[in-house]
PDB file of C-alpha atoms in Angstrom:
ATOM      1  CA  UNK A  28     120.278 100.728 115.549  1.00 53.00           C
ATOM      2  CA  UNK A  29     120.666 100.105 111.858  1.00 71.00           C
ATOM      3  CA  UNK A  30     117.752 100.836 109.607  1.00 89.00           C
ATOM      4  CA  UNK A  31     116.453  98.708 106.783  1.00 93.00           C
ATOM      5  CA  UNK A  32     119.346  97.518 104.652  1.00 94.00           C
ATOM      6  CA  UNK A  33     119.117  96.725 100.978  1.00 96.00           C
ATOM      7  CA  UNK A  34     121.782  95.414  98.674  1.00 96.00           C
ATOM      8  CA  UNK A  35     122.966  95.887  96.153  1.00 96.00           C
ATOM      9  CA  UNK A  36     122.104  99.573  95.788  1.00 95.00           C
ATOM     10  CA  UNK A  37     122.569  99.380  92.044  1.00 96.00           C
ATOM     11  CA  UNK A  38     122.245  96.297  89.869  1.00 97.00           C
ATOM     12  CA  UNK A  39     122.774  95.996  86.140  1.00 98.00           C
ATOM     13  CA  UNK A  40     121.576  92.935  84.276  1.00 97.00           C
ATOM     14  CA  UNK A  41     121.253  91.950  80.647  1.00 97.00           C
ATOM     15  CA  UNK A  42     117.958  90.708  79.297  1.00 97.00           C
ATOM     16  CA  UNK A  43     117.390  87.100  80.250  1.00 97.00           C
ATOM     17  CA  UNK A  44     119.574  87.128  83.353  1.00 98.00           C
ATOM     18  CA  UNK A  45     118.370  86.747  86.927  1.00 98.00           C
ATOM     19  CA  UNK A  46     118.245  89.565  89.476  1.00 98.00           C
ATOM     20  CA  UNK A  47     118.384  88.943  93.224  1.00 98.00           C
ATOM     21  CA  UNK A  48     117.568  91.791  95.569  1.00 98.00           C
ATOM     22  CA  UNK A  49     118.183  91.492  99.295  1.00 98.00           C
ATOM     23  CA  UNK A  50     116.518  93.197 102.217  1.00 97.00           C
ATOM     24  CA  UNK A  51     117.448  93.018 105.887  1.00 96.00           C
ATOM     25  CA  UNK A  52     114.672  94.464 108.069  1.00 94.00           C
ATOM     26  CA  UNK A  53     115.239  96.633 111.085  1.00 92.00           C
ATOM     27  CA  UNK A  54     116.218  94.783 114.232  1.00 89.00           C
ATOM     28  CA  UNK A  55     113.144  93.332 115.877  1.00 86.00           C
ATOM     29  CA  UNK A  56     110.968  93.632 112.775  1.00 89.00           C
ATOM     30  CA  UNK A  57     109.457  90.465 111.373  1.00 89.00           C
ATOM     31  CA  UNK A  58     107.257  91.965 108.652  1.00 92.00           C
ATOM     32  CA  UNK A  59     108.683  92.837 105.242  1.00 94.00           C
ATOM     33  CA  UNK A  60     107.094  94.586 102.280  1.00 95.00           C
ATOM     34  CA  UNK A  61     108.408  95.026  98.743  1.00 97.00           C
ATOM     35  CA  UNK A  62     107.417  97.958  96.521  1.00 97.00           C
ATOM     36  CA  UNK A  63     108.408  98.856  92.965  1.00 96.00           C
ATOM     37  CA  UNK A  64     108.841 102.400  91.692  1.00 92.00           C
ATOM     38  CA  UNK A  65     108.816 102.783  87.939  1.00 89.00           C
ATOM     39  CA  UNK A  66     110.256 105.997  86.457  1.00 81.00           C
ATOM     40  CA  UNK A  67     108.008 109.012  87.082  1.00 76.00           C
ATOM     41  CA  UNK A  68     105.531 106.912  89.069  1.00 80.00           C
ATOM     42  CA  UNK A  69     104.701 106.308  92.701  1.00 83.00           C
ATOM     43  CA  UNK A  70     105.517 103.171  94.589  1.00 91.00           C
ATOM     44  CA  UNK A  71     103.404 100.111  93.862  1.00 94.00           C
ATOM     45  CA  UNK A  72     102.958  97.345  96.414  1.00 94.00           C
ATOM     46  CA  UNK A  73     104.274  93.964  95.354  1.00 96.00           C
ATOM     47  CA  UNK A  74     104.333  91.533  98.275  1.00 96.00           C
ATOM     48  CA  UNK A  75     104.101  91.293 102.057  1.00 94.00           C
ATOM     49  CA  UNK A  76     105.929  88.585 103.969  1.00 94.00           C
ATOM     50  CA  UNK A  77     106.480  87.423 107.486  1.00 92.00           C
ATOM     51  CA  UNK A  78     109.147  84.945 108.441  1.00 89.00           C
ATOM     52  CA  UNK A  79     108.737  81.882 106.199  1.00 89.00           C
ATOM     53  CA  UNK A  80     105.293  83.008 105.005  1.00 93.00           C
ATOM     54  CA  UNK A  81     103.916  85.023 102.119  1.00 94.00           C
ATOM     55  CA  UNK A  82     100.927  86.925 103.478  1.00 92.00           C
ATOM     56  CA  UNK A  83      99.871  89.016 100.476  1.00 92.00           C
ATOM     57  CA  UNK A  84     101.338  88.764  96.984  1.00 94.00           C
ATOM     58  CA  UNK A  85      98.522  90.533  95.187  1.00 92.00           C
ATOM     59  CA  UNK A  86     100.922  93.008  93.573  1.00 93.00           C
ATOM     60  CA  UNK A  87     103.405  90.502  92.238  1.00 95.00           C
ATOM     61  CA  UNK A  88     103.524  89.853  88.501  1.00 93.00           C
ATOM     62  CA  UNK A  89     102.290  86.353  87.820  1.00 89.00           C
ATOM     63  CA  UNK A  90     105.451  85.174  86.113  1.00 94.00           C
ATOM     64  CA  UNK A  91     109.211  85.495  86.719  1.00 97.00           C
ATOM     65  CA  UNK A  92     108.888  87.211  90.120  1.00 97.00           C
ATOM     66  CA  UNK A  93     109.177  85.479  93.469  1.00 97.00           C
ATOM     67  CA  UNK A  94     109.909  86.493  97.055  1.00 97.00           C
ATOM     68  CA  UNK A  95     110.944  84.760 100.218  1.00 96.00           C
ATOM     69  CA  UNK A  96     111.749  85.634 103.816  1.00 96.00           C
ATOM     70  CA  UNK A  97     113.482  82.650 105.388  1.00 93.00           C
ATOM     71  CA  UNK A  98     113.749  81.944 109.071  1.00 90.00           C
ATOM     72  CA  UNK A  99     117.373  83.054 108.969  1.00 90.00           C
ATOM     73  CA  UNK A 100     118.788  85.710 106.699  1.00 92.00           C
ATOM     74  CA  UNK A 101     117.411  88.515 104.574  1.00 95.00           C
ATOM     75  CA  UNK A 102     114.309  88.672 102.458  1.00 97.00           C
ATOM     76  CA  UNK A 103     115.003  88.019  98.774  1.00 98.00           C
ATOM     77  CA  UNK A 104     113.127  89.344  95.765  1.00 98.00           C
ATOM     78  CA  UNK A 105     114.046  87.304  92.697  1.00 98.00           C
ATOM     79  CA  UNK A 106     113.347  88.267  89.125  1.00 98.00           C
ATOM     80  CA  UNK A 107     114.060  85.589  86.554  1.00 97.00           C
ATOM     81  CA  UNK A 108     114.736  86.261  82.874  1.00 97.00           C
ATOM     82  CA  UNK A 109     114.677  90.020  83.321  1.00 97.00           C
ATOM     83  CA  UNK A 110     113.279  92.279  80.597  1.00 96.00           C
ATOM     84  CA  UNK A 111     113.810  95.996  80.010  1.00 95.00           C
ATOM     85  CA  UNK A 112     110.437  96.759  81.599  1.00 94.00           C
ATOM     86  CA  UNK A 113     111.750  95.433  84.918  1.00 96.00           C
ATOM     87  CA  UNK A 114     114.082  98.431  85.185  1.00 96.00           C
ATOM     88  CA  UNK A 115     112.917 100.273  88.281  1.00 96.00           C
ATOM     89  CA  UNK A 116     113.742 101.081  91.870  1.00 94.00           C
ATOM     90  CA  UNK A 117     112.741  98.312  94.272  1.00 97.00           C
ATOM     91  CA  UNK A 118     112.129  99.334  97.854  1.00 96.00           C
ATOM     92  CA  UNK A 119     111.852  97.151 100.882  1.00 96.00           C
ATOM     93  CA  UNK A 120     110.079  98.233 104.070  1.00 94.00           C
ATOM     94  CA  UNK A 121     109.755  96.566 107.436  1.00 93.00           C
ATOM     95  CA  UNK A 122     107.479  96.941 110.420  1.00 89.00           C
ATOM     96  CA  UNK A 123     107.345  95.635 113.949  1.00 84.00           C
ATOM     97  CA  UNK A 124     103.795  94.371 113.636  1.00 73.00           C
ATOM     98  CA  UNK A 125     101.188  94.183 110.931  1.00 62.00           C
ATOM     99  CA  UNK A 126      98.179  96.342 110.258  1.00 57.00           C
ATOM    100  CA  UNK A 127      99.019  99.985 109.854  1.00 57.00           C
ATOM    101  CA  UNK A 128     102.138 100.024 111.909  1.00 65.00           C
ATOM    102  CA  UNK A 129     104.688 102.418 110.537  1.00 80.00           C
ATOM    103  CA  UNK A 130     106.694 100.950 107.701  1.00 88.00           C
ATOM    104  CA  UNK A 131     110.371 101.885 107.647  1.00 90.00           C
ATOM    105  CA  UNK A 132     111.864 101.986 104.173  1.00 92.00           C
ATOM    106  CA  UNK A 133     115.278 100.986 102.934  1.00 93.00           C
ATOM    107  CA  UNK A 134     117.306 103.045 100.422  1.00 92.00           C
ATOM    108  CA  UNK A 135     116.190 100.881  97.516  1.00 94.00           C
ATOM    109  CA  UNK A 136     117.876  98.855  94.786  1.00 96.00           C
ATOM    110  CA  UNK A 137     117.975 100.450  91.374  1.00 95.00           C
ATOM    111  CA  UNK A 138     117.775  97.742  88.733  1.00 97.00           C
ATOM    112  CA  UNK A 139     118.819  98.538  85.179  1.00 97.00           C
ATOM    113  CA  UNK A 140     118.205  95.978  82.471  1.00 97.00           C
ATOM    114  CA  UNK A 141     120.287  96.443  79.348  1.00 95.00           C
TER     115      UNK A 141
ATOM    116  CA  UNK B 206      89.562  99.728  95.891  1.00 80.00           C
ATOM    117  CA  UNK B 207      91.476 102.779  96.988  1.00 84.00           C
ATOM    118  CA  UNK B 208      93.384 105.342  94.955  1.00 90.00           C
ATOM    119  CA  UNK B 209      95.409 108.457  95.652  1.00 94.00           C
ATOM    120  CA  UNK B 210      95.729 111.530  93.453  1.00 95.00           C
ATOM    121  CA  UNK B 211      98.472 114.083  93.758  1.00 95.00           C
ATOM    122  CA  UNK B 212      97.493 116.696  91.217  1.00 90.00           C
ATOM    123  CA  UNK B 213     100.750 118.643  91.245  1.00 94.00           C
ATOM    124  CA  UNK B 214     103.720 116.775  89.851  1.00 93.00           C
ATOM    125  CA  UNK B 215     106.041 119.711  90.599  1.00 96.00           C
ATOM    126  CA  UNK B 216     105.803 122.645  92.985  1.00 97.00           C
ATOM    127  CA  UNK B 217     108.451 125.363  92.742  1.00 97.00           C
ATOM    128  CA  UNK B 218     108.654 127.785  95.647  1.00 97.00           C
ATOM    129  CA  UNK B 219     111.081 130.330  97.070  1.00 97.00           C
ATOM    130  CA  UNK B 220     112.765 129.796 100.396  1.00 97.00           C
ATOM    131  CA  UNK B 221     110.754 130.998 103.428  1.00 97.00           C
ATOM    132  CA  UNK B 222     107.504 130.994 101.446  1.00 97.00           C
ATOM    133  CA  UNK B 223     104.554 128.827 102.538  1.00 97.00           C
ATOM    134  CA  UNK B 224     103.716 125.702 100.593  1.00 97.00           C
ATOM    135  CA  UNK B 225     100.778 123.332 100.212  1.00 97.00           C
ATOM    136  CA  UNK B 226     101.037 119.947  98.523  1.00 98.00           C
ATOM    137  CA  UNK B 227      97.668 118.531  97.580  1.00 97.00           C
ATOM    138  CA  UNK B 228      96.456 114.988  98.087  1.00 97.00           C
ATOM    139  CA  UNK B 229      93.017 113.569  97.357  1.00 97.00           C
ATOM    140  CA  UNK B 230      91.979 109.985  97.840  1.00 95.00           C
ATOM    141  CA  UNK B 231      89.158 107.727  96.808  1.00 92.00           C
ATOM    142  CA  UNK B 232      87.838 104.964  99.027  1.00 88.00           C
ATOM    143  CA  UNK B 233      84.546 103.338  99.916  1.00 83.00           C
ATOM    144  CA  UNK B 234      85.799 102.676 103.450  1.00 84.00           C
ATOM    145  CA  UNK B 235      87.676 104.688 106.032  1.00 85.00           C
ATOM    146  CA  UNK B 236      91.396 104.823 105.503  1.00 87.00           C
ATOM    147  CA  UNK B 237      94.545 105.760 107.308  1.00 90.00           C
ATOM    148  CA  UNK B 238      96.556 108.518 105.619  1.00 93.00           C
ATOM    149  CA  UNK B 239     100.283 109.109 105.377  1.00 94.00           C
ATOM    150  CA  UNK B 240     102.796 111.539 103.930  1.00 96.00           C
ATOM    151  CA  UNK B 241     106.301 110.331 103.112  1.00 95.00           C
ATOM    152  CA  UNK B 242     109.341 112.289 101.902  1.00 95.00           C
ATOM    153  CA  UNK B 243     112.022 110.886  99.602  1.00 92.00           C
ATOM    154  CA  UNK B 244     115.357 112.674  99.307  1.00 91.00           C
ATOM    155  CA  UNK B 245     117.482 111.929  96.216  1.00 85.00           C
ATOM    156  CA  UNK B 246     118.781 108.366  96.116  1.00 78.00           C
ATOM    157  CA  UNK B 247     117.283 107.546  99.482  1.00 82.00           C
ATOM    158  CA  UNK B 248     114.356 105.563 100.816  1.00 84.00           C
ATOM    159  CA  UNK B 249     111.097 107.030 102.049  1.00 90.00           C
ATOM    160  CA  UNK B 250     110.805 108.666 105.446  1.00 92.00           C
ATOM    161  CA  UNK B 251     107.504 109.105 107.259  1.00 92.00           C
ATOM    162  CA  UNK B 252     106.552 112.765 107.734  1.00 95.00           C
ATOM    163  CA  UNK B 253     103.212 112.274 109.463  1.00 95.00           C
ATOM    164  CA  UNK B 254     100.163 110.040 109.617  1.00 92.00           C
ATOM    165  CA  UNK B 255      96.468 110.263 110.382  1.00 92.00           C
ATOM    166  CA  UNK B 256      94.841 107.268 112.024  1.00 87.00           C
ATOM    167  CA  UNK B 257      91.998 108.887 113.991  1.00 85.00           C
ATOM    168  CA  UNK B 258      91.241 111.782 116.317  1.00 86.00           C
ATOM    169  CA  UNK B 259      92.168 115.384 115.583  1.00 88.00           C
ATOM    170  CA  UNK B 260      92.020 116.170 111.898  1.00 89.00           C
ATOM    171  CA  UNK B 261      95.091 118.417 112.097  1.00 95.00           C
ATOM    172  CA  UNK B 262      98.215 116.319 112.252  1.00 94.00           C
ATOM    173  CA  UNK B 263     101.659 117.682 113.013  1.00 95.00           C
ATOM    174  CA  UNK B 264     104.728 115.912 111.682  1.00 94.00           C
ATOM    175  CA  UNK B 265     108.464 116.249 111.556  1.00 93.00           C
ATOM    176  CA  UNK B 266     110.432 119.134 110.030  1.00 92.00           C
ATOM    177  CA  UNK B 267     107.613 121.636 110.648  1.00 95.00           C
ATOM    178  CA  UNK B 268     105.106 119.966 108.321  1.00 97.00           C
ATOM    179  CA  UNK B 269     101.438 119.493 109.100  1.00 97.00           C
ATOM    180  CA  UNK B 270      98.438 118.070 107.274  1.00 97.00           C
ATOM    181  CA  UNK B 271      94.703 118.342 107.654  1.00 95.00           C
ATOM    182  CA  UNK B 272      92.293 115.483 107.057  1.00 94.00           C
ATOM    183  CA  UNK B 273      89.070 116.619 105.400  1.00 93.00           C
ATOM    184  CA  UNK B 274      86.617 113.755 105.174  1.00 90.00           C
ATOM    185  CA  UNK B 275      83.971 115.594 103.161  1.00 91.00           C
ATOM    186  CA  UNK B 276      86.491 116.587 100.511  1.00 91.00           C
ATOM    187  CA  UNK B 277      88.484 113.346 100.829  1.00 93.00           C
ATOM    188  CA  UNK B 278      91.666 115.358 101.058  1.00 95.00           C
ATOM    189  CA  UNK B 279      94.819 115.287 103.139  1.00 97.00           C
ATOM    190  CA  UNK B 280      96.857 118.298 102.039  1.00 97.00           C
ATOM    191  CA  UNK B 281     100.368 118.829 103.390  1.00 98.00           C
ATOM    192  CA  UNK B 282     101.465 122.307 104.475  1.00 97.00           C
ATOM    193  CA  UNK B 283     104.484 124.132 105.782  1.00 97.00           C
ATOM    194  CA  UNK B 284     104.387 127.832 106.666  1.00 97.00           C
ATOM    195  CA  UNK B 285     107.995 128.541 105.686  1.00 97.00           C
ATOM    196  CA  UNK B 286     110.083 126.191 103.572  1.00 97.00           C
ATOM    197  CA  UNK B 287     113.829 125.733 103.574  1.00 96.00           C
ATOM    198  CA  UNK B 288     116.216 124.750 100.810  1.00 96.00           C
ATOM    199  CA  UNK B 289     116.643 121.391 102.544  1.00 95.00           C
ATOM    200  CA  UNK B 290     112.943 120.621 102.007  1.00 97.00           C
ATOM    201  CA  UNK B 291     113.656 120.035  98.317  1.00 96.00           C
ATOM    202  CA  UNK B 292     112.551 116.440  97.787  1.00 96.00           C
ATOM    203  CA  UNK B 293     109.793 114.201  96.442  1.00 94.00           C
ATOM    204  CA  UNK B 294     106.696 113.945  98.619  1.00 96.00           C
ATOM    205  CA  UNK B 295     104.314 111.009  98.497  1.00 95.00           C
ATOM    206  CA  UNK B 296     100.819 110.739  99.896  1.00 96.00           C
ATOM    207  CA  UNK B 297      99.610 107.231 100.764  1.00 94.00           C
ATOM    208  CA  UNK B 298      96.529 105.505 102.153  1.00 93.00           C
ATOM    209  CA  UNK B 299      95.914 102.203 103.845  1.00 89.00           C
ATOM    210  CA  UNK B 300      92.537 100.743 104.762  1.00 80.00           C
ATOM    211  CA  UNK B 301      92.323  99.644 108.397  1.00 74.00           C
ATOM    212  CA  UNK B 302      93.233  96.000 108.596  1.00 73.00           C
ATOM    213  CA  UNK B 303      95.234  96.094 105.392  1.00 75.00           C
ATOM    214  CA  UNK B 304      98.986  95.853 105.344  1.00 79.00           C
ATOM    215  CA  UNK B 305      99.970  97.544 102.133  1.00 87.00           C
ATOM    216  CA  UNK B 306     100.295 101.228 101.394  1.00 91.00           C
ATOM    217  CA  UNK B 307      98.749 102.718  98.245  1.00 92.00           C
ATOM    218  CA  UNK B 308     100.796 105.649  96.997  1.00 94.00           C
ATOM    219  CA  UNK B 309     100.134 108.654  94.841  1.00 94.00           C
ATOM    220  CA  UNK B 310     102.496 109.516  92.011  1.00 92.00           C
ATOM    221  CA  UNK B 311     104.392 112.050  94.083  1.00 94.00           C
ATOM    222  CA  UNK B 312     105.011 115.800  94.076  1.00 96.00           C
ATOM    223  CA  UNK B 313     108.479 117.178  93.549  1.00 96.00           C
ATOM    224  CA  UNK B 314     109.006 120.206  95.787  1.00 97.00           C
ATOM    225  CA  UNK B 315     111.781 122.461  94.532  1.00 97.00           C
ATOM    226  CA  UNK B 316     112.813 125.245  96.890  1.00 97.00           C
ATOM    227  CA  UNK B 317     114.790 128.114  95.365  1.00 96.00           C
ATOM    228  CA  UNK B 318     116.975 130.609  97.246  1.00 95.00           C
TER     229      UNK B 318
END
């Protein structure tokens, strides 16, 4: 039973380009969470999605960031016009049900903006 | 709003020695409490969690934690550490009914031979 999959594991972009991060939840999980880990900091919640719905995006920056979790396929975190401050590790987690069910984390995508 | 404080950014310890990693939280409501471990270049793995009941929680890899409501603490302990315990440890809270986890800044445990 595969765990949470994230790709790519490493992504390098130049300022102004777009970054697309993908997350495939564990089999049977329909709840996806995205977290960002800046250097020397803990993880910060960004967004919580269920299939085709954004449930909580209170941690998402107001501009350039968007997330989706379509009916078919992985969840996508998109960052448009990246800046150096976007360099971080982005982790995806999934759970079977909402509300304090254990979240299983993927290995993360490390984004470097040159 | 909730917050989590991990006072020790690094904890060096010799193999087979006991260790305690401290975690304090702030919240106006009851919360659920978690400890996660992150090995280099990997995602987070749940060590243990406190939802209710006994305040002493046992987790994987010989770790345990004790919930102290009066001191708003949830310190992680292991009586005898191994080299393989070298990793980053994160304490997190989640209010009942909420979906997101709120993490501390992490404690790097370095075990020396």
